[in-house]
Short mmCIF file of C-alpha atoms in Angstrom, two decimals:
data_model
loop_
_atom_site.label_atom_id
_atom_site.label_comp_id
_atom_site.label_asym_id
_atom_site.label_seq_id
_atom_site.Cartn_x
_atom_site.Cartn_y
_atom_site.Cartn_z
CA UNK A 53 4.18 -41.60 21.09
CA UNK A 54 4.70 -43.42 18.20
CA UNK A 55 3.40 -47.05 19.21
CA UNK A 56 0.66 -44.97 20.35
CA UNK A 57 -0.28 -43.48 17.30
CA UNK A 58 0.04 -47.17 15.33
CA UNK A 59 -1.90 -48.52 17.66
CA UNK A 60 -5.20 -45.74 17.35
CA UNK A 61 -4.44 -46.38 13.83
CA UNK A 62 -5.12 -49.87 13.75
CA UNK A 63 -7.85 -50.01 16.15
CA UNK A 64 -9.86 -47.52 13.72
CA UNK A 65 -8.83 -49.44 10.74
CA UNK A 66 -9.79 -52.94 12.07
CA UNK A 67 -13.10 -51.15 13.65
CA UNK A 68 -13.65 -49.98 9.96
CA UNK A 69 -13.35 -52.71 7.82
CA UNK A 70 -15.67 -54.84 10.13
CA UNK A 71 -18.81 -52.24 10.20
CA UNK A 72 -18.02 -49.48 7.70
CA UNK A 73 -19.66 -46.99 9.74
CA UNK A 74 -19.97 -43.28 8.50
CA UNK A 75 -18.56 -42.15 12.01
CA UNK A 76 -15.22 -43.70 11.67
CA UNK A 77 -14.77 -42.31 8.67
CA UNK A 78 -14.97 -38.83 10.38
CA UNK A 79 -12.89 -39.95 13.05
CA UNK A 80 -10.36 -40.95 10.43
CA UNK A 81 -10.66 -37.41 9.07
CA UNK A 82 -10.03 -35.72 12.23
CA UNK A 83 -6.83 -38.33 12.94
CA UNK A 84 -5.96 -36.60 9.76
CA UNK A 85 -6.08 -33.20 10.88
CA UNK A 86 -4.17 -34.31 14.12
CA UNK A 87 -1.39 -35.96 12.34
CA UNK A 88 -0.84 -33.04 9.95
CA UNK A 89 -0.96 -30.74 13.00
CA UNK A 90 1.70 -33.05 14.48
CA UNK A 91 3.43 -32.73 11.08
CA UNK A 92 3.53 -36.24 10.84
CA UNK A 93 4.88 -36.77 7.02
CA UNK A 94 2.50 -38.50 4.70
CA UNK A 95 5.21 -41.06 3.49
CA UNK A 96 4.75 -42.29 7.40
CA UNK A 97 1.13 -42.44 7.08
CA UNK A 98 1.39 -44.48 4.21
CA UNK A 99 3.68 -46.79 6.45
CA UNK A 100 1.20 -47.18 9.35
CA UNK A 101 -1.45 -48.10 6.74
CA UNK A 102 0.48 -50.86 5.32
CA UNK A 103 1.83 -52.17 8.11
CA UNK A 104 -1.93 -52.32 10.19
CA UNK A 105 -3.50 -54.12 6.77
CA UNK A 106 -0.48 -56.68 6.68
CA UNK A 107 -1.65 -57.46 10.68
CA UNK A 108 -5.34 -57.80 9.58
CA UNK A 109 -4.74 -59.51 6.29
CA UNK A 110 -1.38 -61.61 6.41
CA UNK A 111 -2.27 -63.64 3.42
CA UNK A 112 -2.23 -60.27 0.79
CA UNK A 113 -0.59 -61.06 -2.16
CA UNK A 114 2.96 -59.97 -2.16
CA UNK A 115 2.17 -57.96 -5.42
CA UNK A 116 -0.35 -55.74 -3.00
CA UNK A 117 1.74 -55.39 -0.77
CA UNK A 118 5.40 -54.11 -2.99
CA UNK A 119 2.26 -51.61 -3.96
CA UNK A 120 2.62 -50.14 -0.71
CA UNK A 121 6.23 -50.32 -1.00
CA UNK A 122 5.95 -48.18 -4.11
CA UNK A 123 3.25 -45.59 -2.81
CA UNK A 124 5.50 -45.05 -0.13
CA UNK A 125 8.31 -44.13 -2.20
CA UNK A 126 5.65 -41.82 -3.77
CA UNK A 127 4.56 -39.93 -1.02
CA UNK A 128 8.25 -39.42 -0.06
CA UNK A 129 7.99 -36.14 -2.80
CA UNK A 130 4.63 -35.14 -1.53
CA UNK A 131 6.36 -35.02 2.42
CA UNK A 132 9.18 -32.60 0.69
CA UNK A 133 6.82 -30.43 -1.04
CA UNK A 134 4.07 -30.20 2.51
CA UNK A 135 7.24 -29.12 4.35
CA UNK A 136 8.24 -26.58 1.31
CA UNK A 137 4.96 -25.11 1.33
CA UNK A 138 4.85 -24.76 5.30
CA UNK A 139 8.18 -22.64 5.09
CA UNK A 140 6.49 -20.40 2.70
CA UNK A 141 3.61 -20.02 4.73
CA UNK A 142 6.04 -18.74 7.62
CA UNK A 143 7.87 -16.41 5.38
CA UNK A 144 4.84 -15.20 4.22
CA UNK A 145 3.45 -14.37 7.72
CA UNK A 146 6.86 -12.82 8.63
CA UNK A 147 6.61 -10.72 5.16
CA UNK A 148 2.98 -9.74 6.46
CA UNK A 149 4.15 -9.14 9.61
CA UNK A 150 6.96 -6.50 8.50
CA UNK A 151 4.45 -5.35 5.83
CA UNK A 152 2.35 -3.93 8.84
CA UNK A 153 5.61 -2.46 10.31
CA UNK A 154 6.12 -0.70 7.62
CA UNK A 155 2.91 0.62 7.15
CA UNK A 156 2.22 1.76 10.64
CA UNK A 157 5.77 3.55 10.32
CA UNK A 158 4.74 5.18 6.67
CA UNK A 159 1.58 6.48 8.49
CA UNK A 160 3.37 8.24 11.51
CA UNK A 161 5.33 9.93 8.46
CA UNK A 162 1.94 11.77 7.61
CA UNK A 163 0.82 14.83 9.53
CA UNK A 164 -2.29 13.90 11.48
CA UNK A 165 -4.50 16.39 10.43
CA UNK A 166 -3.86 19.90 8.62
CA UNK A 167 -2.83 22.76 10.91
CA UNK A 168 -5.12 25.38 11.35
CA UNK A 169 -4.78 29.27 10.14
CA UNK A 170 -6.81 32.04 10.59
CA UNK A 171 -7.31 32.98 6.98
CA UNK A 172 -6.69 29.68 5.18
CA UNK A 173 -9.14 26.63 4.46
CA UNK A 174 -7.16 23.78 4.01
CA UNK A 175 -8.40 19.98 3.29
CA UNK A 176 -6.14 17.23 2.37
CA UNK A 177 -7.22 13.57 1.22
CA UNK A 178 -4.47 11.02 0.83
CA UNK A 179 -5.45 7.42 0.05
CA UNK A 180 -3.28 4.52 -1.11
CA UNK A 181 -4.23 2.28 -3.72
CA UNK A 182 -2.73 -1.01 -1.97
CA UNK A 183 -1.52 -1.16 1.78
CA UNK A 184 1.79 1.32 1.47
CA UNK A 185 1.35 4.26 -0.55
CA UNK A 186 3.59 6.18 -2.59
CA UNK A 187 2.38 9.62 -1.99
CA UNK A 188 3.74 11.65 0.77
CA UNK A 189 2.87 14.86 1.51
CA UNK A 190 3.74 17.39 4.76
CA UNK A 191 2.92 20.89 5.94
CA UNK A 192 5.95 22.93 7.19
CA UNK A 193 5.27 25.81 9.96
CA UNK A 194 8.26 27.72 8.69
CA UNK A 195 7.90 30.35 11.51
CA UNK A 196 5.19 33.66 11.82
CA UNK A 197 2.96 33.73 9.12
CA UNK A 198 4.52 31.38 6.66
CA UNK A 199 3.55 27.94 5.81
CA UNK A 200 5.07 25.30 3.97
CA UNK A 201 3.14 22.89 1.98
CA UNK A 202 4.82 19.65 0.05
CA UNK A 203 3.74 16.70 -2.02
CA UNK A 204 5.45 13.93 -3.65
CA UNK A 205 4.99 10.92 -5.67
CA UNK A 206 7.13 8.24 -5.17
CA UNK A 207 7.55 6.40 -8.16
CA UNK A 208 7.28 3.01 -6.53
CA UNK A 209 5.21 1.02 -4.07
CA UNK A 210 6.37 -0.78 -0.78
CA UNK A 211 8.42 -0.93 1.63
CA UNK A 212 10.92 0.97 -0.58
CA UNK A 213 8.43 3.67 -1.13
CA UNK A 214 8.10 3.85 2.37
CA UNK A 215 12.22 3.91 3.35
CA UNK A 216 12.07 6.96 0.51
CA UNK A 217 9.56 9.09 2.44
CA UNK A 218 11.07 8.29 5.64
CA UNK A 219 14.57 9.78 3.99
CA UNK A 220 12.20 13.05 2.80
CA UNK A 221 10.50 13.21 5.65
CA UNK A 222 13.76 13.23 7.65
CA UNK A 223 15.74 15.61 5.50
CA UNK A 224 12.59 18.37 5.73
CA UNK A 225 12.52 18.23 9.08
CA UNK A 226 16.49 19.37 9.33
CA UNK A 227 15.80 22.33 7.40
CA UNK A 228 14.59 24.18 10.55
CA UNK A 229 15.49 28.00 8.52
CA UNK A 230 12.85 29.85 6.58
CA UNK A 231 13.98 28.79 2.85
CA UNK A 232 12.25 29.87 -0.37
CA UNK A 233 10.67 26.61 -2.89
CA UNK A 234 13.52 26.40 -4.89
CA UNK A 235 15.80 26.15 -2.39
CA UNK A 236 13.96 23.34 -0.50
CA UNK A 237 13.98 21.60 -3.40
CA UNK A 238 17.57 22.01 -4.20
CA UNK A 239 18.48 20.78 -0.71
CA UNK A 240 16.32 17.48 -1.18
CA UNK A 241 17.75 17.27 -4.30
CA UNK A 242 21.10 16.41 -3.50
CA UNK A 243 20.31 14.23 -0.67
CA UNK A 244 17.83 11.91 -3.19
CA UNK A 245 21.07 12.12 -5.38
CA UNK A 246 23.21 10.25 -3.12
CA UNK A 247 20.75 7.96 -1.24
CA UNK A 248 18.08 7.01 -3.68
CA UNK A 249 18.87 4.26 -6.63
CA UNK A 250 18.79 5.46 -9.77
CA UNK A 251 15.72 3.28 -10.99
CA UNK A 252 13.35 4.95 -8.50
CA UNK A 253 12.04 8.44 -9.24
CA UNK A 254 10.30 11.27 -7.19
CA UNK A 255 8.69 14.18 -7.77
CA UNK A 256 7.37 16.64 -5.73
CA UNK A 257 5.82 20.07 -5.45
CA UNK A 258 6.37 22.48 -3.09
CA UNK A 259 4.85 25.59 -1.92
CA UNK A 260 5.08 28.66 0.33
CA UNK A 261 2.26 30.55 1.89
CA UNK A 262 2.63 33.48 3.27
CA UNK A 263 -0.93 34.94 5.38
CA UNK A 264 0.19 38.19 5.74
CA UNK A 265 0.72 39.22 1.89
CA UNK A 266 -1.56 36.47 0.54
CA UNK A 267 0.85 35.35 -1.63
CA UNK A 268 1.70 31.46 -2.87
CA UNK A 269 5.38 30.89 -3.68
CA UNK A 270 6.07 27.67 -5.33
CA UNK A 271 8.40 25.69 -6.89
CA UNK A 272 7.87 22.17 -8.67
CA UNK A 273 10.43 18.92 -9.37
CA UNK A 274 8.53 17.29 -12.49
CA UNK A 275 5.27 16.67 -10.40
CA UNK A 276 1.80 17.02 -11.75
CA UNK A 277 0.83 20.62 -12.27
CA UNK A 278 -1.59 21.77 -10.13
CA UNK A 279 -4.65 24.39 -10.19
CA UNK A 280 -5.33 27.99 -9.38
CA UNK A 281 -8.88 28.77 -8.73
CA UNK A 282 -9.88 32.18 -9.26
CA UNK A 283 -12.83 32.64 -7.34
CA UNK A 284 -14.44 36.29 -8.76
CA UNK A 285 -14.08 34.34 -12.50
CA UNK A 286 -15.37 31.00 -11.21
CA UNK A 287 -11.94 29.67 -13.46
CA UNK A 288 -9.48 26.76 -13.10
CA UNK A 289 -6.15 27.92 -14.38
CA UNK A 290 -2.90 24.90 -14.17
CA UNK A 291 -0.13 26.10 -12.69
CA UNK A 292 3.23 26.76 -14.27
CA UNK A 293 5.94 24.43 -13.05
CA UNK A 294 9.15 23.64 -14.32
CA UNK A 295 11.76 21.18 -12.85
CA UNK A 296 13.54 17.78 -13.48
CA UNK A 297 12.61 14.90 -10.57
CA UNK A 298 14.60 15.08 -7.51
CA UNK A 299 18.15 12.83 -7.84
CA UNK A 300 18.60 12.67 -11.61
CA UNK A 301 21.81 14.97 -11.49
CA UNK A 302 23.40 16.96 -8.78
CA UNK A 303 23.44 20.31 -9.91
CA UNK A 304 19.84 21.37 -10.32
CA UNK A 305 17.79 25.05 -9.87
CA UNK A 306 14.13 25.13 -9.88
CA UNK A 307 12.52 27.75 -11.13
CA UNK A 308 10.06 29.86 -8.68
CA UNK A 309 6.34 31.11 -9.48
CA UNK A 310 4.16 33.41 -7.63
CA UNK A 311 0.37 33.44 -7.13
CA UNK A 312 -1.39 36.23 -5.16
CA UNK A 313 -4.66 34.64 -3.71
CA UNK A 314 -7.78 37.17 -3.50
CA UNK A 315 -10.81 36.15 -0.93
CA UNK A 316 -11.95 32.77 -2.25
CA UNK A 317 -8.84 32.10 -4.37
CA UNK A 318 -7.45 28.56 -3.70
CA UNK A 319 -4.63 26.55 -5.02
CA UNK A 320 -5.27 22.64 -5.94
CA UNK A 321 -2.12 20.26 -5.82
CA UNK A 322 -2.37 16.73 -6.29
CA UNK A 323 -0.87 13.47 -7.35
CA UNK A 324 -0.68 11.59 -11.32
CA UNK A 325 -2.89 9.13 -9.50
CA UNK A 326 -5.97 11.30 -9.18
CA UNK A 327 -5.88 12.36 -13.34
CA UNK A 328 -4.92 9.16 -14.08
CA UNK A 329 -7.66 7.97 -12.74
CA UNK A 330 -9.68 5.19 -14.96
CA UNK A 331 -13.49 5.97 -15.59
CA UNK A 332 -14.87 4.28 -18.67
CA UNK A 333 -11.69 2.82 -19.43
CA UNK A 334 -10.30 6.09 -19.81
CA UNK A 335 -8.00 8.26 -17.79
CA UNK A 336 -9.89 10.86 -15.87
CA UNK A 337 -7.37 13.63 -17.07
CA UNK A 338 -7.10 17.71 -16.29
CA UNK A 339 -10.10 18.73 -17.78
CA UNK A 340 -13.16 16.46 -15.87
CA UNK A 341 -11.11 16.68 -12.83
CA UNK A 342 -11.37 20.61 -13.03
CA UNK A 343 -14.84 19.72 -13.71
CA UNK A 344 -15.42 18.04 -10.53
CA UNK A 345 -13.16 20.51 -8.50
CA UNK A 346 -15.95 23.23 -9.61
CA UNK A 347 -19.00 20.92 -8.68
CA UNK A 348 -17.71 20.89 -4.86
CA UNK A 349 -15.71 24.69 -4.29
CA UNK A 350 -18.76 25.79 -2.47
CA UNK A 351 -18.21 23.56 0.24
CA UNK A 352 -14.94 23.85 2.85
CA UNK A 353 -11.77 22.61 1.56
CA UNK A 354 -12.02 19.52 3.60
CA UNK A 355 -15.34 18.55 2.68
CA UNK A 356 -14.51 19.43 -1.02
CA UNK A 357 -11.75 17.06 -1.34
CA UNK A 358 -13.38 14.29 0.34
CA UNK A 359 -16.43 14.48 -1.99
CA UNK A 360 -14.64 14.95 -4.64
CA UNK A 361 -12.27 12.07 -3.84
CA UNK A 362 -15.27 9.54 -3.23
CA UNK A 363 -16.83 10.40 -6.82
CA UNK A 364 -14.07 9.23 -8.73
CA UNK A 365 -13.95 6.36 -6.22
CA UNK A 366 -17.69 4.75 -7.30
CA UNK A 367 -16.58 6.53 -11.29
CA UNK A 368 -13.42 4.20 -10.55
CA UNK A 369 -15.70 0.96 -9.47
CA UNK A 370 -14.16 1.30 -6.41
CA UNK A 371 -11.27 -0.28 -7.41
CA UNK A 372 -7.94 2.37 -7.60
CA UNK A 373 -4.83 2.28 -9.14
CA UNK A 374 -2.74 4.40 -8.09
CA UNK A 375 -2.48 6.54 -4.93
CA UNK A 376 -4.42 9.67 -5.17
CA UNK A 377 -3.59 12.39 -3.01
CA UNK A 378 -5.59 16.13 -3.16
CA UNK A 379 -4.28 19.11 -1.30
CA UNK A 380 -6.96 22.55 -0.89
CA UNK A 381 -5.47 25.63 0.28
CA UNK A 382 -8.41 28.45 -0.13
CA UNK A 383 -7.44 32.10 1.37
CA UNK A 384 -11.17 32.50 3.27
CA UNK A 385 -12.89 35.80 2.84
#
């Protein structure tokens, strides 16, 4: 295989320095390609070059030809660093490759569309700012009439992000009972505690609804306050919460609220992502979010958050930061 090679390379080199043609100078480029493919080190290029112009010129100077001697020596380093940078190009592809592992798992952690209730409007919009997001959010059928509604920022991005909500997801679903907000949260509490490293930090929110009284229990762990839309005043209230993160000590209680939700009331939860928001080089913040949630209540939940969510996304110059997540529960008339 060698010889064979030497001898190509001579034959196109000889045919070259006789008649200079334009086409064996592309043949020489695709021998190139064919040798790198064959990862044929440069250093040995460099050899078969010398040795094929010693054969056609046997009288070069010795000085010429310790110049190949020296430009061998040369390439040597360039052959270490081509095989360096072909190892990161497979760990990068393997990187890739568990990249898109992980995100296919982080998506099968996210419900696959909101459930459906005969009095409430929901819409939910959750979009990640790179590949894996760091929002996670879940509805809970906790039996009869009552559903259960969370969200939670995980601060963090990747594939840790990812083995977090995984650990959420997996500890919600083994609280099968009926439990009040504070409780749930209490429970998740102590499992972040003990799994989750110190240097990460999630909050979350999360919420009760009961169809039969109309009434919105909820309980929050330092996540952004949400909005209570009270539809008769056409007002935005923000929502009283109260809580440390989950896993910053063991022993934590979280405080419960109550909202009682008239015909056209609706609750508004969401992640730091969406107020943070940059417009203008500004944060978006409470107030021009409430702003835009107004614009858009007379259309259904799911339509509301979607427009709303793709008007900060040309404000943003399509370009986010963060992960931005809206939840819309409305009690319908």
């Amino acid at each position: 295989m060698k010889d064979k090679i030497i001898q190509q390379y001579e034959e196109l080199l000889t045919s070259y320095m006789q008649e200079r043609q334009e086409d064996q100078l592309y043949a020489a480029q695709q021998m190139s390609k064919w040798m790198l493919d064959q990862k044929i080190p440069p250093e040995e290029i460099v050899s078969y070059h010398a040795d094929a112009v010693r054969k056609q010129l046997p009288d070069l100077p010795s000085t010429v030809q310790d110049s190949f001697n020296l430009l061998i020596e040369m390439m040597i380093g360039y052959g270490i660093a081509l095989k360096e940078h072909e190892a990161l190009l497979h760990r990068q592809k393997e990187l890739e490759y568990e990249i898109e592992v992980a995100v296919g798992m982080q998506q099968t952690l996210l419900p696959d569309e909101p459930p459906e209730l005969a009095d409430l409007d929901i819409g939910v919009i959750s979009v990640a700012a790179n590949r894996m997001s760091g929002d996670y959010y879940n509805f809970v059928d906790q039996g009869g009439s009552v559903l259960g509604i969370a969200l939670s920022d995980i601060i963090g991005k990747g594939i840790p992000a990812a083995l977090c909500m995984s650990m959420i997801k997996y500890a919600m679903d083994q609280l099968d009972d009926p439990r009040g907000p504070s409780e749930i949260l209490r429970k998740l509490n102590a499992v972040v505690e003990r799994n989750v490293d110190p240097s990460m930090f999630i909050t979350m929110v999360y919420g009760v609804y009961d169809s039969v009284n109309h009434q919105f229990q909820y309980a929050s762990a330092g996540h952004e306050p949400g909005f209570f839309y009270k539809a008769e005043q056409d007002v935005f209230e923000d929502l009283i919460t109260r809580g440390l993160v989950l896993g910053v000590t063991k022993e934590v209680t979280y405080q419960e609220f109550n909202l009682q939700l008239e015909p056209g009331d609706a609750v508004i939860l969401f992640s730091d992502g969406v107020t943070e928001c940059r417009v203008d080089g500004q944060f978006l913040g409470r107030e021009r979010f409430k702003e835009l949630l107004q614009e858009h209540m007379h259309l259904s939940a799911q339509q509301a958050v979607e427009a709303v969510y793709q008007y900060l996304y040309e404000l943003s110059n399509y370009e986010l930061k963060d992960d931005q997540t809206i939840i819309l529960l409305r009690r319908k008339d």
